[in-house]
Amino acid sequence: MTCKAYDIPKALIWEAWLHVRANQGAAGIDAETIERFETKLGANLYKLWNRMSSGSYLPPAVKAVPIPKKSGGVRILGVPTVADRVAQTAVKMWLEPQIDPIFRDDSYGYRPGKSALEAISVTRRRCWDYDWVVEFDIRGLFDNLDHDLLMRALRKHCQEPWILLYVERWLKAPMQTTEERSWNATKAHRKEVSCRRSWPICFCTMRLICG
């Protein structure tokens, strides 16, 4: 029995931390590295669990890092803080097993245990059965992804209140440059970077729309 608003197992936060530590990654806007986070691991994980369980966790701003495109211009990469990556991973670990079974076997994008190489292998095999192929892509997916549609799809398949709460907060969280200035972008660009900032969650939930 817990007096918290949401019953989030401490073991889930711990498992999420293990995944984040294994993946490493750069520091976020707070400049806190994996190694520095780990020096106060118990306190940091407890604070995160406590805030998430009480519903008071507010995602911090994500660091906006410009990455040059081969075609010219830049793509903005969002780097969350270490603690926020743990929070996102915890949500992904809870959510993914709930929604993954609803997808078709031929759905390969961002799914656990599936890869692009597996998709290519299936495509090669089917070339012996069919003499045609249909190829399509969603141009500017992150620019055009409708957050309301994403949340509507998520609510259809997930009724867990704390999952819905934090996914929505991540979609609305701000981005900042390394100079601590708020990221000032167009409406479409804000959509793109807000999706990129919550990478585990958006990849997991947008499959509900894109299949």
mmCIF file of C-alpha atoms in Angstrom:
data_model
loop_
_atom_site.group_PDB
_atom_site.id
_atom_site.type_symbol
_atom_site.label_atom_id
_atom_site.label_comp_id
_atom_site.label_asym_id
_atom_site.label_seq_id
_atom_site.Cartn_x
_atom_site.Cartn_y
_atom_site.Cartn_z
ATOM 1 C CA MET A 1 0.000 0.000 0.000
ATOM 2 C CA THR A 2 1.350 3.436 -0.910
ATOM 3 C CA CYS A 3 0.269 6.954 -0.059
ATOM 4 C CA LYS A 4 1.615 8.244 -3.373
ATOM 5 C CA ALA A 5 -0.663 9.435 -6.146
ATOM 6 C CA TYR A 6 0.777 6.835 -8.521
ATOM 7 C CA ASP A 7 2.022 3.341 -7.737
ATOM 8 C CA ILE A 8 5.351 3.278 -9.547
ATOM 9 C CA PRO A 9 7.645 0.426 -8.444
ATOM 10 C CA LYS A 10 11.080 1.497 -7.282
ATOM 11 C CA ALA A 11 12.450 -1.546 -9.122
ATOM 12 C CA LEU A 12 11.241 -0.031 -12.397
ATOM 13 C CA ILE A 13 13.288 3.112 -11.815
ATOM 14 C CA TRP A 14 16.315 0.977 -10.949
ATOM 15 C CA GLU A 15 15.982 -1.116 -14.113
ATOM 16 C CA ALA A 16 15.584 2.044 -16.166
ATOM 17 C CA TRP A 17 18.792 3.402 -14.653
ATOM 18 C CA LEU A 18 20.670 0.246 -15.629
ATOM 19 C CA HIS A 19 19.543 0.708 -19.239
ATOM 20 C CA VAL A 20 20.542 4.372 -19.267
ATOM 21 C CA ARG A 21 23.942 3.620 -17.766
ATOM 22 C CA ALA A 22 24.564 0.864 -20.319
ATOM 23 C CA ASN A 23 23.663 3.196 -23.185
ATOM 24 C CA GLN A 24 25.852 6.002 -21.805
ATOM 25 C CA GLY A 25 25.239 9.221 -23.718
ATOM 26 C CA ALA A 26 26.128 12.887 -23.296
ATOM 27 C CA ALA A 27 25.153 15.216 -20.472
ATOM 28 C CA GLY A 28 22.006 17.287 -20.794
ATOM 29 C CA ILE A 29 21.417 20.977 -20.166
ATOM 30 C CA ASP A 30 22.481 20.592 -16.514
ATOM 31 C CA ALA A 31 25.929 19.313 -17.611
ATOM 32 C CA GLU A 32 25.520 16.275 -15.338
ATOM 33 C CA THR A 33 27.261 13.212 -16.755
ATOM 34 C CA ILE A 34 26.462 9.565 -16.077
ATOM 35 C CA GLU A 35 29.487 9.382 -13.787
ATOM 36 C CA ARG A 36 28.467 12.436 -11.789
ATOM 37 C CA PHE A 37 24.882 11.211 -11.479
ATOM 38 C CA GLU A 38 26.200 7.932 -10.143
ATOM 39 C CA THR A 39 28.158 9.575 -7.302
ATOM 40 C CA LYS A 40 24.803 10.245 -5.581
ATOM 41 C CA LEU A 41 22.913 7.413 -7.203
ATOM 42 C CA GLY A 42 20.637 6.458 -4.306
ATOM 43 C CA ALA A 43 19.565 10.023 -3.626
ATOM 44 C CA ASN A 44 19.095 10.846 -7.311
ATOM 45 C CA LEU A 45 16.970 7.778 -8.044
ATOM 46 C CA TYR A 46 14.884 8.227 -4.900
ATOM 47 C CA LYS A 47 14.213 11.877 -5.742
ATOM 48 C CA LEU A 48 13.138 10.900 -9.248
ATOM 49 C CA TRP A 49 10.884 8.080 -8.016
ATOM 50 C CA ASN A 50 9.394 10.291 -5.303
ATOM 51 C CA ARG A 51 8.498 13.063 -7.723
ATOM 52 C CA MET A 52 7.145 10.745 -10.397
ATOM 53 C CA SER A 53 5.041 8.852 -7.856
ATOM 54 C CA SER A 54 3.574 12.045 -6.448
ATOM 55 C CA GLY A 55 2.814 13.476 -9.883
ATOM 56 C CA SER A 56 5.108 16.452 -9.326
ATOM 57 C CA TYR A 57 7.855 15.492 -11.772
ATOM 58 C CA LEU A 58 8.305 18.188 -14.411
ATOM 59 C CA PRO A 59 10.701 17.344 -17.234
ATOM 60 C CA PRO A 60 13.607 19.787 -17.361
ATOM 61 C CA ALA A 61 14.572 21.582 -20.539
ATOM 62 C CA VAL A 62 16.489 19.503 -23.025
ATOM 63 C CA LYS A 63 19.762 20.606 -24.568
ATOM 64 C CA ALA A 64 19.424 21.545 -28.234
ATOM 65 C CA VAL A 65 22.403 20.360 -30.258
ATOM 66 C CA PRO A 66 22.531 21.300 -33.975
ATOM 67 C CA ILE A 67 23.689 18.463 -36.236
ATOM 68 C CA PRO A 68 24.605 19.339 -39.858
ATOM 69 C CA LYS A 69 22.576 17.593 -42.562
ATOM 70 C CA LYS A 70 24.241 16.161 -45.674
ATOM 71 C CA SER A 71 21.663 17.979 -47.759
ATOM 72 C CA GLY A 72 22.415 21.277 -46.043
ATOM 73 C CA GLY A 73 21.031 23.005 -43.006
ATOM 74 C CA VAL A 74 20.911 21.462 -39.556
ATOM 75 C CA ARG A 75 18.838 18.984 -37.630
ATOM 76 C CA ILE A 76 18.265 19.745 -33.969
ATOM 77 C CA LEU A 77 19.099 16.843 -31.691
ATOM 78 C CA GLY A 78 17.574 16.941 -28.219
ATOM 79 C CA VAL A 79 19.713 15.640 -25.345
ATOM 80 C CA PRO A 80 17.718 15.114 -22.125
ATOM 81 C CA THR A 81 19.353 15.139 -18.715
ATOM 82 C CA VAL A 82 20.449 11.817 -17.242
ATOM 83 C CA ALA A 83 17.589 11.829 -14.730
ATOM 84 C CA ASP A 84 15.058 12.576 -17.455
ATOM 85 C CA ARG A 85 16.426 9.731 -19.571
ATOM 86 C CA VAL A 86 15.845 7.414 -16.604
ATOM 87 C CA ALA A 87 12.270 8.683 -16.287
ATOM 88 C CA GLN A 88 11.592 8.266 -20.011
ATOM 89 C CA THR A 89 13.106 4.801 -20.042
ATOM 90 C CA ALA A 90 10.949 3.764 -17.078
ATOM 91 C CA VAL A 91 7.830 4.819 -18.968
ATOM 92 C CA LYS A 92 9.021 3.054 -22.111
ATOM 93 C CA MET A 93 9.734 -0.152 -20.173
ATOM 94 C CA TRP A 94 6.222 -0.116 -18.708
ATOM 95 C CA LEU A 95 4.442 0.925 -21.900
ATOM 96 C CA GLU A 96 6.168 -1.078 -24.607
ATOM 97 C CA PRO A 97 5.056 -4.560 -23.484
ATOM 98 C CA GLN A 98 1.469 -3.277 -23.330
ATOM 99 C CA ILE A 99 1.267 -1.906 -26.869
ATOM 100 C CA ASP A 100 3.785 -3.936 -28.850
ATOM 101 C CA PRO A 101 1.511 -7.012 -29.219
ATOM 102 C CA ILE A 102 -1.089 -5.015 -31.159
ATOM 103 C CA PHE A 103 1.258 -4.463 -34.122
ATOM 104 C CA ARG A 104 1.467 -6.693 -37.164
ATOM 105 C CA ASP A 105 4.353 -9.082 -37.615
ATOM 106 C CA ASP A 106 5.451 -7.035 -40.622
ATOM 107 C CA SER A 107 5.933 -3.916 -38.494
ATOM 108 C CA TYR A 108 9.659 -3.482 -37.823
ATOM 109 C CA GLY A 109 10.183 0.166 -36.880
ATOM 110 C CA TYR A 110 11.543 0.738 -33.359
ATOM 111 C CA ARG A 111 10.261 -2.596 -32.081
ATOM 112 C CA PRO A 112 12.092 -4.736 -29.534
ATOM 113 C CA GLY A 113 13.702 -7.818 -31.038
ATOM 114 C CA LYS A 114 13.288 -6.540 -34.598
ATOM 115 C CA SER A 115 15.713 -4.753 -36.875
ATOM 116 C CA ALA A 116 16.104 -3.159 -40.286
ATOM 117 C CA LEU A 117 18.251 -6.122 -41.349
ATOM 118 C CA GLU A 118 15.368 -8.464 -40.556
ATOM 119 C CA ALA A 119 13.030 -6.314 -42.662
ATOM 120 C CA ILE A 120 15.504 -6.429 -45.565
ATOM 121 C CA SER A 121 15.746 -10.208 -45.275
ATOM 122 C CA VAL A 122 11.961 -10.568 -45.503
ATOM 123 C CA THR A 123 11.887 -8.173 -48.463
ATOM 124 C CA ARG A 124 14.496 -10.209 -50.335
ATOM 125 C CA ARG A 125 12.575 -13.411 -49.753
ATOM 126 C CA ARG A 126 9.326 -11.878 -50.997
ATOM 127 C CA CYS A 127 10.998 -10.667 -54.180
ATOM 128 C CA TRP A 128 10.602 -14.275 -55.373
ATOM 129 C CA ASP A 129 6.828 -14.059 -54.841
ATOM 130 C CA TYR A 130 6.039 -10.569 -56.169
ATOM 131 C CA ASP A 131 7.334 -8.504 -59.077
ATOM 132 C CA TRP A 132 6.299 -5.144 -57.633
ATOM 133 C CA VAL A 133 6.998 -3.069 -54.524
ATOM 134 C CA VAL A 134 5.314 -0.090 -52.914
ATOM 135 C CA GLU A 135 7.600 2.441 -51.245
ATOM 136 C CA PHE A 136 6.448 5.482 -49.309
ATOM 137 C CA ASP A 137 7.753 7.753 -46.625
ATOM 138 C CA ILE A 138 6.289 10.454 -44.413
ATOM 139 C CA ARG A 139 8.268 13.557 -45.286
ATOM 140 C CA GLY A 140 9.089 15.607 -42.199
ATOM 141 C CA LEU A 141 7.439 13.131 -39.832
ATOM 142 C CA PHE A 142 8.619 14.918 -36.711
ATOM 143 C CA ASP A 143 7.600 18.269 -38.202
ATOM 144 C CA ASN A 144 4.071 17.077 -38.877
ATOM 145 C CA LEU A 145 3.348 14.628 -36.082
ATOM 146 C CA ASP A 146 0.117 15.770 -34.442
ATOM 147 C CA HIS A 147 0.553 15.647 -30.673
ATOM 148 C CA ASP A 148 -3.199 15.541 -30.065
ATOM 149 C CA LEU A 149 -3.536 12.578 -32.425
ATOM 150 C CA LEU A 150 -0.629 10.824 -30.730
ATOM 151 C CA MET A 151 -2.172 11.290 -27.283
ATOM 152 C CA ARG A 152 -5.571 10.160 -28.550
ATOM 153 C CA ALA A 153 -4.030 6.966 -29.915
ATOM 154 C CA LEU A 154 -2.147 6.415 -26.675
ATOM 155 C CA ARG A 155 -5.263 6.865 -24.534
ATOM 156 C CA LYS A 156 -7.056 4.259 -26.622
ATOM 157 C CA HIS A 157 -4.473 1.612 -25.747
ATOM 158 C CA CYS A 158 -3.242 2.810 -22.351
ATOM 159 C CA GLN A 159 -5.313 3.905 -19.393
ATOM 160 C CA GLU A 160 -2.486 4.177 -16.867
ATOM 161 C CA PRO A 161 -2.762 7.770 -15.542
ATOM 162 C CA TRP A 162 0.911 8.374 -14.770
ATOM 163 C CA ILE A 163 2.001 7.162 -18.192
ATOM 164 C CA LEU A 164 -0.411 9.545 -19.923
ATOM 165 C CA LEU A 165 0.572 12.396 -17.608
ATOM 166 C CA TYR A 166 4.283 12.205 -18.285
ATOM 167 C CA VAL A 167 4.092 11.483 -22.004
ATOM 168 C CA GLU A 168 2.038 14.652 -22.417
ATOM 169 C CA ARG A 169 4.452 16.654 -20.279
ATOM 170 C CA TRP A 170 7.415 15.448 -22.328
ATOM 171 C CA LEU A 171 5.738 16.536 -25.530
ATOM 172 C CA LYS A 172 5.298 20.041 -24.104
ATOM 173 C CA ALA A 173 8.685 20.377 -22.390
ATOM 174 C CA PRO A 174 11.010 23.164 -23.592
ATOM 175 C CA MET A 175 14.386 23.006 -25.293
ATOM 176 C CA GLN A 176 17.370 25.227 -24.590
ATOM 177 C CA THR A 177 20.691 25.954 -26.180
ATOM 178 C CA THR A 178 23.864 25.357 -24.214
ATOM 179 C CA GLU A 179 23.883 29.097 -23.426
ATOM 180 C CA GLU A 180 20.741 28.516 -21.320
ATOM 181 C CA ARG A 181 18.580 30.453 -23.747
ATOM 182 C CA SER A 182 15.140 29.098 -24.421
ATOM 183 C CA TRP A 183 14.911 27.529 -27.857
ATOM 184 C CA ASN A 184 12.929 29.854 -30.081
ATOM 185 C CA ALA A 185 11.607 27.917 -33.048
ATOM 186 C CA THR A 186 8.738 27.908 -35.472
ATOM 187 C CA LYS A 187 5.635 25.989 -34.514
ATOM 188 C CA ALA A 188 6.563 23.107 -36.829
ATOM 189 C CA HIS A 189 10.132 23.054 -35.573
ATOM 190 C CA ARG A 190 8.964 23.036 -31.947
ATOM 191 C CA LYS A 191 6.971 19.916 -32.795
ATOM 192 C CA GLU A 192 10.043 18.281 -34.281
ATOM 193 C CA VAL A 193 12.369 19.042 -31.411
ATOM 194 C CA SER A 194 9.809 18.211 -28.748
ATOM 195 C CA CYS A 195 9.399 14.782 -30.323
ATOM 196 C CA ARG A 196 13.152 14.308 -30.606
ATOM 197 C CA ARG A 197 13.634 15.336 -26.975
ATOM 198 C CA SER A 198 11.494 12.443 -25.764
ATOM 199 C CA TRP A 199 13.008 9.856 -28.102
ATOM 200 C CA PRO A 200 12.130 6.625 -26.276
ATOM 201 C CA ILE A 201 8.537 7.649 -25.708
ATOM 202 C CA CYS A 202 7.761 9.089 -29.132
ATOM 203 C CA PHE A 203 9.268 6.154 -30.985
ATOM 204 C CA CYS A 204 7.237 3.834 -28.800
ATOM 205 C CA THR A 205 3.935 5.719 -29.034
ATOM 206 C CA MET A 206 4.092 6.970 -32.629
ATOM 207 C CA ARG A 207 3.977 3.350 -33.775
ATOM 208 C CA LEU A 208 0.321 3.550 -32.698
ATOM 209 C CA ILE A 209 -0.174 6.046 -35.529
ATOM 210 C CA CYS A 210 2.371 4.901 -38.099
ATOM 211 C CA GLY A 211 2.104 1.161 -37.445
#
